[in-house]
Coordinates of C-alpha atoms in Angstrom, one line a residue:
Chain A
M1 CA 19.0 -21.2 -28.0
V2 CA 17.1 -18.0 -27.4
Q3 CA 13.9 -20.1 -27.3
L4 CA 15.3 -22.3 -24.6
F5 CA 16.4 -19.3 -22.6
N6 CA 13.0 -17.7 -22.8
G7 CA 11.6 -21.0 -21.6
L8 CA 14.0 -20.8 -18.7
S9 CA 12.9 -17.3 -17.7
F10 CA 9.2 -18.3 -18.0
S11 CA 10.0 -21.2 -15.7
S12 CA 11.6 -18.9 -13.2
I13 CA 8.5 -16.8 -13.0
L14 CA 6.4 -19.9 -12.6
L15 CA 8.8 -21.0 -10.0
L16 CA 8.4 -17.8 -8.0
I17 CA 4.7 -18.1 -8.1
A18 CA 4.7 -21.8 -7.3
L19 CA 7.0 -21.3 -4.4
G20 CA 4.5 -19.3 -2.6
L21 CA 1.7 -21.7 -3.5
A22 CA 3.8 -24.6 -2.4
I23 CA 4.1 -23.1 1.0
T24 CA 0.4 -22.4 1.5
F25 CA -0.7 -25.6 -0.3
G26 CA 1.9 -27.9 1.1
L27 CA 2.2 -26.6 4.5
M28 CA -1.4 -25.7 5.4
N29 CA -3.4 -27.6 2.8
V30 CA -5.1 -24.4 1.8
I31 CA -5.8 -23.7 -1.9
N32 CA -5.3 -20.0 -2.2
M33 CA -7.1 -19.0 -5.3
A34 CA -6.4 -15.4 -4.4
H35 CA -2.7 -16.1 -5.0
G36 CA -2.9 -14.6 -8.4
E37 CA -4.2 -11.4 -6.9
L38 CA -1.3 -11.2 -4.6
I39 CA 0.9 -11.3 -7.8
M40 CA -1.3 -8.5 -9.1
I41 CA -0.7 -6.5 -5.9
G42 CA 3.0 -7.0 -6.2
A43 CA 2.9 -5.8 -9.8
Y44 CA 0.9 -2.7 -8.9
S45 CA 3.2 -1.9 -6.0
A46 CA 6.1 -1.8 -8.5
Y47 CA 4.0 0.5 -10.6
M48 CA 3.2 2.8 -7.6
T49 CA 6.9 2.9 -6.6
Q50 CA 7.8 4.0 -10.1
I51 CA 5.2 6.8 -10.0
M52 CA 6.5 7.9 -6.6
F53 CA 10.0 8.1 -7.9
S54 CA 9.2 9.9 -11.1
N55 CA 6.9 12.4 -9.2
Y56 CA 8.8 13.2 -6.0
L57 CA 12.5 12.3 -6.5
P58 CA 15.2 13.8 -8.7
K59 CA 15.5 12.2 -12.1
S60 CA 19.0 10.8 -11.4
L61 CA 17.5 8.5 -8.8
F62 CA 14.8 7.1 -11.1
D63 CA 16.9 4.3 -12.4
F64 CA 17.2 2.8 -8.9
Y65 CA 13.4 2.6 -8.3
F66 CA 13.3 -1.1 -9.2
V67 CA 15.7 -1.9 -6.4
L68 CA 13.3 -0.5 -4.0
A69 CA 10.2 -1.9 -5.8
L70 CA 11.2 -5.4 -5.0
P71 CA 11.1 -5.1 -1.2
V72 CA 8.0 -2.9 -1.4
A73 CA 6.2 -5.5 -3.5
F74 CA 7.2 -8.2 -1.1
L75 CA 6.1 -6.3 1.9
T76 CA 2.8 -5.1 0.5
A77 CA 1.8 -8.6 -0.7
A78 CA 3.0 -10.2 2.6
L79 CA 0.9 -7.7 4.6
T80 CA -2.2 -8.4 2.4
G81 CA -1.6 -12.2 2.8
W82 CA -1.2 -11.8 6.6
I83 CA -4.5 -9.9 6.8
L84 CA -6.2 -12.5 4.6
E85 CA -4.9 -15.3 6.8
W86 CA -6.1 -13.6 9.9
A87 CA -9.5 -12.6 8.6
L88 CA -10.4 -15.6 6.5
V89 CA -8.1 -18.5 6.0
R90 CA -7.5 -19.5 9.6
H91 CA -11.2 -20.4 9.8
L92 CA -10.8 -22.8 7.0
Y93 CA -7.9 -25.0 8.0
G94 CA -8.6 -28.6 7.2
R95 CA -11.3 -27.8 4.7
P96 CA -9.3 -27.4 1.5
L97 CA -12.3 -27.3 -0.9
D98 CA -14.0 -24.6 1.2
S99 CA -10.8 -22.6 1.3
L100 CA -10.7 -22.8 -2.5
L101 CA -14.2 -21.4 -2.8
A102 CA -13.8 -18.6 -0.2
T103 CA -10.4 -17.4 -1.5
W104 CA -11.9 -17.4 -5.0
G105 CA -14.4 -14.9 -3.8
V106 CA -11.6 -12.9 -2.3
S107 CA -9.8 -12.9 -5.6
L108 CA -12.9 -11.5 -7.3
V109 CA -13.2 -8.7 -4.9
L110 CA -9.5 -7.8 -5.1
Q111 CA -9.6 -7.8 -8.9
Q112 CA -12.6 -5.5 -8.9
L113 CA -10.8 -3.3 -6.4
A114 CA -7.8 -3.0 -8.7
R115 CA -10.2 -2.2 -11.5
T116 CA -11.8 0.6 -9.4
V117 CA -8.5 2.0 -8.2
F118 CA -6.3 1.7 -11.2
G119 CA -8.8 1.4 -14.0
A120 CA -9.5 -1.5 -16.3
P121 CA -6.9 -0.8 -19.0
N122 CA -3.4 -2.2 -18.6
V123 CA -0.7 0.1 -17.3
A124 CA 3.0 -0.1 -18.2
V125 CA 5.9 -0.2 -15.8
M126 CA 9.0 1.3 -17.4
A127 CA 12.1 -0.9 -16.9
P128 CA 15.1 1.1 -15.6
D129 CA 17.8 1.9 -18.1
W130 CA 20.3 -0.6 -16.7
L131 CA 18.0 -3.4 -17.5
N132 CA 17.6 -2.5 -21.2
G133 CA 19.8 -4.2 -23.7
G134 CA 21.2 -7.7 -23.4
L135 CA 24.1 -10.0 -23.0
E136 CA 25.5 -11.4 -26.3
V137 CA 26.7 -14.9 -25.6
M138 CA 27.3 -15.8 -29.2
A139 CA 27.0 -14.0 -32.5
G140 CA 23.3 -13.3 -33.0
V141 CA 22.2 -14.9 -29.7
V142 CA 21.2 -12.2 -27.2
F143 CA 20.0 -12.8 -23.7
P144 CA 18.0 -9.7 -22.5
Y145 CA 19.2 -8.3 -19.2
K146 CA 15.6 -8.2 -18.0
R147 CA 15.1 -11.9 -18.3
L148 CA 18.5 -12.6 -16.7
F149 CA 17.5 -10.4 -13.9
I150 CA 14.3 -12.3 -13.4
L151 CA 16.3 -15.5 -13.4
A152 CA 18.5 -14.0 -10.7
I153 CA 15.5 -13.0 -8.6
A154 CA 14.1 -16.5 -8.8
A155 CA 17.5 -18.1 -8.0
A156 CA 17.8 -15.8 -5.0
A157 CA 14.3 -16.6 -3.8
V158 CA 14.9 -20.4 -4.0
L159 CA 18.3 -20.0 -2.3
G160 CA 16.7 -17.8 0.4
M161 CA 13.9 -20.3 0.9
Y162 CA 16.3 -23.2 1.2
L163 CA 18.5 -21.4 3.7
Y164 CA 15.4 -20.4 5.7
L165 CA 13.8 -23.8 5.7
Y166 CA 16.9 -25.8 6.5
K167 CA 19.3 -23.5 8.4
T168 CA 17.2 -21.3 10.6
A169 CA 15.1 -22.0 13.7
P170 CA 11.8 -20.6 12.4
G171 CA 12.3 -22.4 9.1
R172 CA 12.8 -25.7 11.0
R173 CA 9.7 -25.0 13.0
M174 CA 7.8 -24.5 9.8
Q175 CA 9.0 -27.9 8.5
A176 CA 8.1 -29.5 11.7
V177 CA 4.5 -28.2 11.5
M178 CA 4.4 -29.3 7.9
Q179 CA 5.4 -32.9 8.7
N180 CA 3.4 -33.5 11.8
R181 CA 1.2 -30.7 13.1
A182 CA 0.0 -32.4 16.2
M183 CA 3.4 -33.6 17.2
A184 CA 4.9 -30.1 16.6
A185 CA 2.2 -28.5 18.7
C186 CA 2.9 -31.0 21.5
L187 CA 6.6 -30.0 21.5
G188 CA 5.7 -26.4 22.1
I189 CA 5.6 -24.8 18.7
S190 CA 2.9 -22.3 18.3
T191 CA 1.4 -23.7 15.1
R192 CA -1.0 -20.7 14.9
K193 CA 2.0 -18.3 14.7
V194 CA 3.8 -20.5 12.2
D195 CA 0.7 -20.6 10.0
S196 CA 0.2 -16.9 9.8
W197 CA 3.9 -16.4 9.3
S198 CA 4.2 -18.9 6.5
F199 CA 1.1 -17.6 4.8
A200 CA 2.5 -14.1 4.8
M201 CA 5.8 -15.3 3.5
G202 CA 4.2 -17.3 0.6
S203 CA 2.2 -14.1 -0.2
G204 CA 5.3 -12.0 -0.2
I205 CA 7.0 -14.3 -2.7
A206 CA 3.9 -13.9 -4.9
G207 CA 4.4 -10.2 -4.7
L208 CA 8.0 -10.6 -5.8
A209 CA 6.8 -12.6 -8.8
G210 CA 4.4 -9.8 -9.6
C211 CA 7.2 -7.3 -9.5
A212 CA 9.3 -9.5 -11.8
I213 CA 6.3 -9.8 -14.3
T214 CA 6.2 -6.0 -14.7
L215 CA 9.5 -6.3 -16.6
L216 CA 7.9 -8.4 -19.3
G217 CA 5.0 -6.3 -20.3
P218 CA 2.1 -4.1 -19.2
I219 CA 0.1 -5.2 -16.2
G220 CA -3.7 -5.2 -15.6
P221 CA -6.2 -6.2 -12.9
S222 CA -6.5 -9.8 -14.1
I223 CA -2.8 -10.4 -14.6
G224 CA -2.7 -13.0 -11.9
T225 CA -5.2 -15.3 -13.6
Y226 CA -2.9 -15.8 -16.5
Y227 CA -0.3 -17.4 -14.3
I228 CA -2.2 -19.0 -11.5
I229 CA -3.4 -22.2 -13.2
D230 CA 0.1 -22.8 -14.6
A231 CA 1.5 -22.3 -11.2
F232 CA -1.0 -24.8 -9.7
M233 CA 0.0 -27.3 -12.3
V234 CA 3.6 -26.8 -11.2
V235 CA 2.7 -27.7 -7.7
V236 CA 0.6 -30.7 -8.8
L237 CA 3.3 -31.9 -11.1
G238 CA 6.1 -31.3 -8.7
G239 CA 4.5 -32.9 -5.7
V240 CA 3.3 -31.2 -2.6
G241 CA 5.6 -30.4 0.3
K242 CA 9.1 -30.4 -1.2
L243 CA 11.1 -27.6 -2.6
S244 CA 12.9 -29.7 -5.1
G245 CA 9.6 -30.9 -6.5
T246 CA 8.5 -27.4 -7.1
L247 CA 11.8 -26.6 -8.8
A248 CA 11.6 -29.6 -11.1
G249 CA 7.9 -28.9 -11.9
A250 CA 8.5 -25.3 -12.8
L251 CA 11.5 -26.2 -15.0
G252 CA 9.6 -29.0 -16.7
I253 CA 6.4 -27.0 -17.5
G254 CA 8.3 -23.9 -18.6
I255 CA 10.5 -25.7 -21.0
L256 CA 7.8 -28.0 -22.3
N257 CA 5.6 -25.0 -22.9
T258 CA 8.3 -23.3 -24.9
L259 CA 9.2 -26.3 -26.9
F260 CA 5.6 -27.1 -27.8
E261 CA 4.9 -23.5 -28.7
Y262 CA 7.9 -23.5 -30.9
G263 CA 6.8 -26.7 -32.6
T264 CA 3.1 -25.9 -33.0
T265 CA 1.1 -22.8 -32.2
A266 CA 0.7 -21.0 -28.9
T267 CA -2.8 -22.4 -28.1
L268 CA -1.9 -26.0 -29.2
G269 CA 1.2 -25.7 -27.2
K270 CA -0.7 -25.1 -24.0
V271 CA -3.1 -27.9 -24.7
L272 CA -0.2 -30.3 -25.3
V273 CA 1.4 -29.3 -22.0
F274 CA -1.7 -30.0 -20.1
L275 CA -2.2 -33.3 -21.8
V276 CA 1.4 -34.3 -21.0
I277 CA 0.8 -33.4 -17.3
I278 CA -2.5 -35.4 -17.2
V279 CA -0.7 -38.4 -18.7
F280 CA 2.2 -38.0 -16.4
L281 CA -0.1 -38.0 -13.3
Q282 CA -1.4 -41.4 -14.5
W283 CA 2.0 -42.7 -13.9
R284 CA 2.8 -40.8 -10.7
P285 CA -0.4 -39.5 -9.1
A286 CA 1.4 -37.7 -6.3
G287 CA 3.8 -35.8 -8.5
L288 CA 7.5 -36.0 -9.2
V289 CA 8.8 -35.7 -5.6
Q290 CA 6.5 -37.0 -2.9
V291 CA 6.7 -37.1 0.8
K292 CA 6.2 -40.7 2.0
T293 CA 3.4 -41.1 4.5
R294 CA 1.3 -43.8 5.9
V295 CA -1.6 -41.5 6.7
L296 CA -5.0 -43.0 5.6
D297 CA -8.3 -41.4 6.3
Chain B
M1 CA -43.5 -22.2 -11.5
A2 CA -46.0 -23.5 -13.9
L3 CA -48.2 -20.4 -13.4
A4 CA -45.2 -18.0 -13.8
P5 CA -46.1 -17.2 -17.5
I6 CA -49.3 -15.5 -16.2
F7 CA -47.4 -13.1 -14.0
L8 CA -44.1 -12.5 -15.8
S9 CA -43.4 -10.4 -18.8
E10 CA -41.9 -12.1 -21.9
F11 CA -38.4 -11.0 -21.0
R12 CA -38.6 -12.1 -17.4
L13 CA -40.1 -15.4 -18.4
N14 CA -37.2 -16.0 -20.8
L15 CA -34.9 -15.2 -17.9
L16 CA -36.6 -17.6 -15.6
G17 CA -36.5 -20.3 -18.3
K18 CA -32.8 -19.8 -18.6
F19 CA -32.3 -20.2 -14.8
L20 CA -34.4 -23.4 -14.8
A21 CA -32.1 -24.7 -17.5
L22 CA -29.1 -23.9 -15.4
A23 CA -30.8 -25.6 -12.4
I24 CA -30.6 -28.9 -14.3
L25 CA -26.9 -28.5 -14.4
A26 CA -26.9 -27.5 -10.7
I27 CA -28.6 -30.8 -9.9
G28 CA -25.8 -32.7 -11.6
M29 CA -23.2 -30.5 -9.8
D30 CA -24.9 -31.3 -6.5
L31 CA -24.8 -35.0 -7.2
I32 CA -21.0 -35.0 -7.7
W33 CA -20.1 -32.3 -5.2
G34 CA -22.8 -32.3 -2.6
Y35 CA -23.3 -36.0 -2.4
T36 CA -20.0 -37.5 -3.6
G37 CA -17.7 -34.8 -2.3
I38 CA -15.8 -34.3 -5.6
L39 CA -15.4 -30.7 -6.4
S40 CA -15.4 -30.3 -10.2
L41 CA -14.4 -26.8 -11.4
G42 CA -14.8 -27.9 -15.0
H43 CA -18.5 -28.2 -15.6
G44 CA -18.5 -25.2 -17.8
V45 CA -16.9 -27.5 -20.4
F46 CA -19.7 -30.0 -20.4
F47 CA -22.3 -27.3 -20.4
G48 CA -20.5 -25.6 -23.3
L49 CA -20.2 -28.8 -25.3
G50 CA -23.9 -29.4 -25.1
A51 CA -24.8 -25.9 -26.0
Y52 CA -22.3 -25.8 -28.9
C53 CA -23.7 -29.1 -30.3
M54 CA -27.3 -27.6 -30.3
A55 CA -26.0 -24.3 -31.6
M56 CA -24.3 -26.0 -34.5
Y57 CA -27.7 -27.5 -35.6
L58 CA -29.5 -24.1 -35.1
K59 CA -26.8 -22.4 -37.1
L60 CA -26.9 -24.8 -40.0
E61 CA -30.7 -24.5 -40.1
A62 CA -30.4 -20.7 -40.1
S63 CA -27.8 -20.7 -42.8
G64 CA -29.8 -22.8 -45.2
D65 CA -27.7 -24.3 -47.9
R66 CA -24.9 -21.8 -47.5
L67 CA -21.9 -21.9 -45.3
P68 CA -22.4 -20.4 -41.8
D69 CA -21.3 -16.7 -41.9
F70 CA -18.4 -16.9 -39.5
M71 CA -16.9 -19.7 -41.6
S72 CA -16.8 -17.7 -44.7
W73 CA -15.4 -14.7 -42.8
S74 CA -12.6 -17.0 -41.6
G75 CA -11.9 -18.0 -45.2
L76 CA -13.3 -21.5 -45.1
E77 CA -14.5 -22.8 -48.5
E78 CA -16.2 -26.0 -47.5
M79 CA -18.2 -27.3 -44.6
P80 CA -15.8 -29.1 -42.1
W81 CA -16.7 -32.8 -42.0
F82 CA -17.6 -32.9 -38.4
W83 CA -20.2 -30.2 -38.9
V84 CA -22.1 -32.1 -41.6
P85 CA -24.0 -34.6 -39.3
F86 CA -25.2 -31.7 -37.1
G87 CA -27.7 -30.8 -39.8
N88 CA -29.8 -33.6 -38.3
P89 CA -31.5 -32.3 -35.1
L90 CA -31.8 -35.7 -33.5
F91 CA -28.0 -36.3 -34.0
A92 CA -27.3 -32.8 -32.6
I93 CA -29.4 -33.4 -29.4
L94 CA -27.9 -36.9 -28.9
A95 CA -24.4 -35.5 -29.4
A96 CA -25.1 -32.7 -27.0
I97 CA -25.7 -35.2 -24.2
L98 CA -23.4 -38.0 -25.2
L99 CA -20.3 -36.0 -26.1
P100 CA -20.0 -34.4 -22.6
M101 CA -20.6 -37.9 -21.1
A102 CA -17.9 -39.5 -23.2
L103 CA -15.4 -36.8 -22.3
A104 CA -16.3 -37.1 -18.6
G105 CA -16.0 -40.8 -18.8
L106 CA -12.6 -40.6 -20.3
L107 CA -11.3 -38.0 -17.9
G108 CA -13.0 -39.6 -14.9
Y109 CA -11.7 -43.1 -15.6
F110 CA -8.1 -42.0 -15.8
T111 CA -8.1 -39.6 -12.9
F112 CA -10.3 -41.6 -10.5
R113 CA -8.6 -44.9 -11.3
N114 CA -5.3 -43.4 -10.2
R115 CA -6.9 -42.0 -7.0
I116 CA -6.3 -38.5 -8.0
K117 CA -8.7 -36.8 -5.7
G118 CA -9.7 -33.8 -3.6
V119 CA -8.0 -30.6 -4.6
F120 CA -5.9 -32.3 -7.2
F121 CA -8.9 -33.3 -9.2
S122 CA -10.3 -29.8 -8.8
I123 CA -7.2 -28.2 -10.2
L124 CA -7.0 -30.8 -13.1
S125 CA -10.7 -30.1 -14.0
Q126 CA -9.9 -26.4 -14.1
A127 CA -7.0 -27.1 -16.4
V128 CA -9.4 -28.9 -18.7
V129 CA -11.5 -25.8 -18.9
I130 CA -8.5 -23.7 -19.9
V131 CA -7.5 -26.3 -22.6
V132 CA -11.0 -26.4 -24.1
V133 CA -11.6 -22.7 -24.0
T134 CA -8.2 -21.9 -25.6
L135 CA -9.0 -24.5 -28.3
F136 CA -12.5 -23.0 -29.0
I137 CA -11.1 -19.5 -29.2
G138 CA -8.1 -20.5 -31.3
Q139 CA -10.1 -22.5 -33.9
Q140 CA -12.1 -19.6 -35.0
A141 CA -13.1 -21.1 -38.4
F142 CA -14.7 -24.1 -36.8
T143 CA -16.2 -22.6 -33.6
G144 CA -16.8 -18.9 -34.2
G145 CA -13.9 -18.0 -31.9
T146 CA -14.5 -15.5 -29.1
N147 CA -17.9 -14.4 -30.5
G148 CA -19.2 -18.0 -30.3
I149 CA -22.2 -19.1 -32.4
T150 CA -25.3 -16.9 -32.7
N151 CA -27.9 -15.5 -35.2
F152 CA -30.3 -18.4 -35.1
K153 CA -33.7 -18.2 -36.8
T154 CA -35.7 -21.3 -36.5
V155 CA -35.9 -24.6 -34.7
F156 CA -37.5 -27.6 -36.4
G157 CA -38.9 -25.0 -38.8
F158 CA -40.6 -22.9 -36.1
P159 CA -39.4 -19.3 -35.6
L160 CA -37.2 -19.6 -32.5
F161 CA -37.9 -16.2 -30.9
S162 CA -41.6 -16.0 -31.4
P163 CA -43.5 -15.9 -28.0
P164 CA -45.4 -19.2 -28.4
V165 CA -42.2 -21.1 -29.2
Q166 CA -40.4 -19.5 -26.2
M167 CA -43.4 -20.3 -24.0
F168 CA -43.3 -23.9 -25.2
L169 CA -39.5 -24.0 -24.4
Y170 CA -40.2 -22.6 -20.9
Y171 CA -42.6 -25.4 -20.2
L172 CA -40.3 -28.0 -21.8
T173 CA -37.5 -26.8 -19.5
L174 CA -39.7 -26.9 -16.5
L175 CA -40.8 -30.4 -17.4
V176 CA -37.3 -31.7 -18.0
L177 CA -36.2 -30.1 -14.7
I178 CA -39.0 -31.9 -12.8
G179 CA -38.2 -35.1 -14.5
V180 CA -34.4 -34.9 -13.7
F181 CA -35.3 -33.9 -10.2
I182 CA -37.5 -37.0 -9.6
L183 CA -35.0 -39.4 -11.2
C184 CA -32.1 -38.0 -9.2
R185 CA -34.2 -38.2 -6.0
K186 CA -34.8 -41.9 -6.8
L187 CA -31.1 -42.4 -7.4
I188 CA -30.1 -40.7 -4.2
A189 CA -32.7 -42.6 -2.1
G190 CA -31.4 -45.9 -3.4
R191 CA -28.3 -47.9 -2.7
T192 CA -26.2 -46.0 -5.2
G193 CA -26.9 -42.8 -3.4
K194 CA -25.9 -44.3 -0.1
I195 CA -22.6 -45.4 -1.6
L196 CA -22.0 -42.0 -3.1
V197 CA -22.4 -40.4 0.4
A198 CA -20.2 -43.1 1.9
I199 CA -17.5 -42.2 -0.7
R200 CA -17.7 -38.6 0.4
D201 CA -17.4 -39.4 4.1
G202 CA -14.8 -42.1 4.0
E203 CA -13.6 -43.4 0.7
N204 CA -11.1 -45.9 2.0
R205 CA -13.7 -47.5 4.2
V206 CA -15.9 -47.9 1.2
R207 CA -13.0 -49.6 -0.6
F208 CA -12.3 -51.9 2.2
S209 CA -16.0 -52.8 2.4
G210 CA -15.6 -54.4 -1.1
Y211 CA -17.0 -51.7 -3.3
N212 CA -15.0 -50.1 -6.1
P213 CA -15.3 -46.3 -5.6
T214 CA -13.8 -45.7 -9.0
T215 CA -16.9 -47.1 -10.7
Y216 CA -19.2 -45.0 -8.7
K217 CA -17.2 -41.9 -9.1
V218 CA -16.9 -42.2 -12.9
F219 CA -20.7 -43.0 -13.0
V220 CA -21.6 -39.9 -11.1
Y221 CA -19.2 -37.7 -13.1
V222 CA -20.6 -39.0 -16.4
L223 CA -24.2 -38.5 -15.2
S224 CA -23.6 -34.9 -14.1
A225 CA -21.8 -34.2 -17.4
G226 CA -24.8 -35.5 -19.3
L227 CA -27.1 -33.2 -17.2
A228 CA -24.8 -30.3 -17.9
G229 CA -25.0 -31.1 -21.6
L230 CA -28.8 -31.3 -21.4
A231 CA -28.8 -27.9 -19.6
G232 CA -26.7 -26.5 -22.4
I233 CA -29.2 -27.5 -25.1
L234 CA -32.1 -25.8 -23.2
F235 CA -30.0 -22.8 -22.4
V236 CA -28.9 -22.1 -26.0
L237 CA -32.5 -22.5 -27.3
Q238 CA -33.7 -19.8 -24.9
V239 CA -30.7 -17.5 -25.0
G240 CA -29.8 -17.7 -28.6
I241 CA -26.0 -17.5 -28.2
I242 CA -23.2 -19.6 -26.9
S243 CA -19.6 -18.4 -26.6
P244 CA -16.4 -19.5 -24.8
A245 CA -17.0 -16.9 -22.2
M246 CA -20.0 -18.9 -20.9
M247 CA -17.9 -22.0 -20.4
G248 CA -14.8 -20.5 -18.9
I249 CA -13.3 -20.6 -15.4
I250 CA -15.6 -18.0 -13.9
P251 CA -18.9 -19.5 -15.0
S252 CA -17.5 -23.0 -14.0
V253 CA -16.8 -21.8 -10.5
E254 CA -20.1 -19.9 -10.3
M255 CA -21.9 -23.1 -10.9
V256 CA -20.4 -24.4 -7.6
L257 CA -21.6 -21.3 -5.9
W258 CA -25.2 -21.9 -6.9
V259 CA -25.1 -25.3 -5.2
A260 CA -23.3 -23.9 -2.2
I261 CA -25.8 -21.1 -1.7
G262 CA -28.8 -23.3 -2.1
G263 CA -27.4 -26.0 0.2
R264 CA -25.1 -28.8 -0.9
G265 CA -26.4 -32.3 -0.5
T266 CA -30.0 -31.4 -1.1
L267 CA -31.3 -31.6 -4.6
I268 CA -34.0 -28.9 -4.0
G269 CA -31.2 -26.7 -2.6
A270 CA -29.4 -26.8 -6.0
I271 CA -32.5 -25.6 -7.7
I272 CA -33.3 -22.9 -5.2
G273 CA -29.7 -21.7 -5.2
T274 CA -29.5 -21.5 -8.9
V275 CA -32.7 -19.5 -9.4
L276 CA -32.0 -17.2 -6.5
T277 CA -28.3 -16.5 -7.3
N278 CA -29.0 -15.9 -10.9
G279 CA -32.0 -13.8 -10.1
A280 CA -29.9 -11.7 -7.7
K281 CA -27.1 -11.6 -10.3
S282 CA -29.3 -10.2 -13.0
F283 CA -30.9 -7.7 -10.6
F284 CA -27.6 -6.5 -9.3
S285 CA -25.8 -6.4 -12.6
E286 CA -28.7 -4.5 -14.1
S287 CA -28.7 -2.0 -11.2
F288 CA -25.0 -1.8 -10.3
P289 CA -23.0 -3.2 -13.1
D290 CA -19.7 -1.9 -11.6
I291 CA -19.9 -3.4 -8.2
W292 CA -21.5 -6.7 -9.1
L293 CA -18.2 -8.5 -8.6
Y294 CA -17.9 -7.3 -5.0
F295 CA -21.3 -8.8 -4.3
L296 CA -20.4 -12.1 -5.9
G297 CA -17.1 -12.3 -4.1
A298 CA -18.6 -11.4 -0.7
L299 CA -21.4 -13.9 -1.3
F300 CA -18.8 -16.6 -1.8
V301 CA -16.9 -15.8 1.4
T302 CA -20.1 -15.4 3.5
V303 CA -21.7 -18.6 2.3
V304 CA -18.5 -20.7 2.9
L305 CA -17.8 -19.2 6.3
F306 CA -21.2 -18.8 7.8
L307 CA -23.7 -20.9 5.8
P308 CA -21.8 -24.1 5.0
N309 CA -25.2 -25.8 4.4
G310 CA -26.7 -23.0 2.3
I311 CA -30.2 -21.7 2.5
V312 CA -31.8 -25.1 2.9
G313 CA -29.4 -25.9 5.7
L314 CA -30.4 -22.6 7.4
F315 CA -34.1 -23.6 7.4
A316 CA -33.3 -27.1 8.5
N317 CA -31.3 -25.8 11.4
L318 CA -34.1 -23.5 12.5
K319 CA -36.5 -26.3 12.3
E320 CA -34.3 -28.6 14.2
N321 CA -33.7 -26.1 16.9
L322 CA -37.3 -25.4 17.4
Y323 CA -38.1 -29.1 17.3
R324 CA -35.4 -30.0 19.7
K325 CA -36.4 -27.3 22.2
K326 CA -39.9 -28.5 22.1
A327 CA -38.8 -32.1 22.5
V328 CA -36.6 -31.3 25.5
K329 CA -39.4 -29.3 27.1
E330 CA -41.7 -32.3 26.7
V331 CA -39.2 -34.6 28.3
Y332 CA -38.8 -32.3 31.2
E333 CA -42.5 -31.9 31.7
H334 CA -43.1 -35.6 31.4
H335 CA -40.7 -36.5 34.1
S336 CA -41.5 -33.3 36.0
L337 CA -37.8 -32.4 36.0
H338 CA -36.3 -29.1 35.9
P339 CA -33.3 -28.3 33.8
E340 CA -31.4 -27.1 36.9
H341 CA -31.6 -30.5 38.4
N342 CA -30.1 -32.1 35.4
G343 CA -26.8 -33.4 36.7

């Protein structure tokens, strides 16, 4: 029971990370290897917010720092993403493999930057008091509030994304660009603006994910790399370009991971998950949910 | 290169030998990425497998009749069955080349048959790196865990780290590199090479022309994995250690950088890129260990943005520009035309 719940909260973090990836990967066909570092930036923003609160504000307010940390993490990461898009990524549209290499270089630089600024050792972010403890659903089965909170963040992010994509004008524009860039441009949508906007948004969600990760343990300069490959696997498994695919992929990987780790050891569990994914892709090479297209090169 | 031993100190020579071993891998990488357009981010695995196979033999020879030291530390009583045949050097060398090829064949067949390509393949190959590295670190008793395998003494009964043996290994590496280069040149110049380039530029057209791209892709993947294994053998002989850190994600992506810097799609570029990048790396990491990663990262960005064809491409461009200007001038002079009249 608890195991399954932990799997669920792992899925929700993966989901947050993969959401951002799905936007950049699905929409713009850019492999952003620096996505993990945007997570790291989100995590360190939470850490900075905490320091600000404990240093400059009365103690009674400290418990609420995390409420502020979420938007701060989102905005910092989004801003970084926006700059990254403007400076580098826009030169690489249509060259996915090149974008992969270039952003990998960026990720190295950002990691080293974090090491210079914050030091190589991990730092801990203290969870506010109201997130300690847990909800006892049955005798002996406790769901920690922290993990429930992460679940809530993920749910809110998915809901927000859904509403944004399907109910608002800018979201619809984004979808139009995703489905047929040339046609959208002909109809007067500024694809350039949509690109930079969506990239910033995907980065912001990565920042949120980073903020959520701080609740689970100490953070370090290379925290993003622990999650990034898993997140890419979510996108690959789920299929590119659909929200529902990302959701299913994240759930699938998170729960499989937990089950296998429960059955075997941590390392073997991971190996088994990847094997399952590779076997699954034999059956459906384009992932769980795929956008139908007749495009051929 | 053959004269290098005269000028270089023992330490530098060893370093250069190491780079040349890596250049063999880079040629394989260039075949699959530069010519066929498949970006593999998992070549560290093939390199590591080759190096580990060789290291197992060296370790067994160094341990004599006893159990290798890290096994007894991990509480192992008996030699694991799969270690036993590695006492035979011939078996070890064959395994170091054939094992990566077999793994690549298996992976390649299943992914390419289902037309998993482009970035999907890149991400999958990266996942393979994670799987293998976690396995190697986790199974400490069999692989030496994070520390890897080291403390070798002899090879074929000769002391491994004596200057004459290292000199011999340097020339051996150079010879193998030249051999691999010539063979791959032949391959690229032939029909197979043309098809590989065609797959890069338009896979579906190749398919519609009656070829089966899967066969060619698996072939080039297996070939480059074998070259990576071969590089692993020569690397471990000269460096004396192999650990999971040398086959992880970062080294695997760095291998791509070597080819990118030298110039993808030119075999000589792969060699130049490897030697130069690694030379710069050891220079920078000796002089400024803290900021080496900035250099590496910036190098990646610069090369991808401004030098898509690498160093070789740069020279080719310059040459072509000069040549073209000259040619244009000749045409004008020949027809006694002026550029302004050109309508």
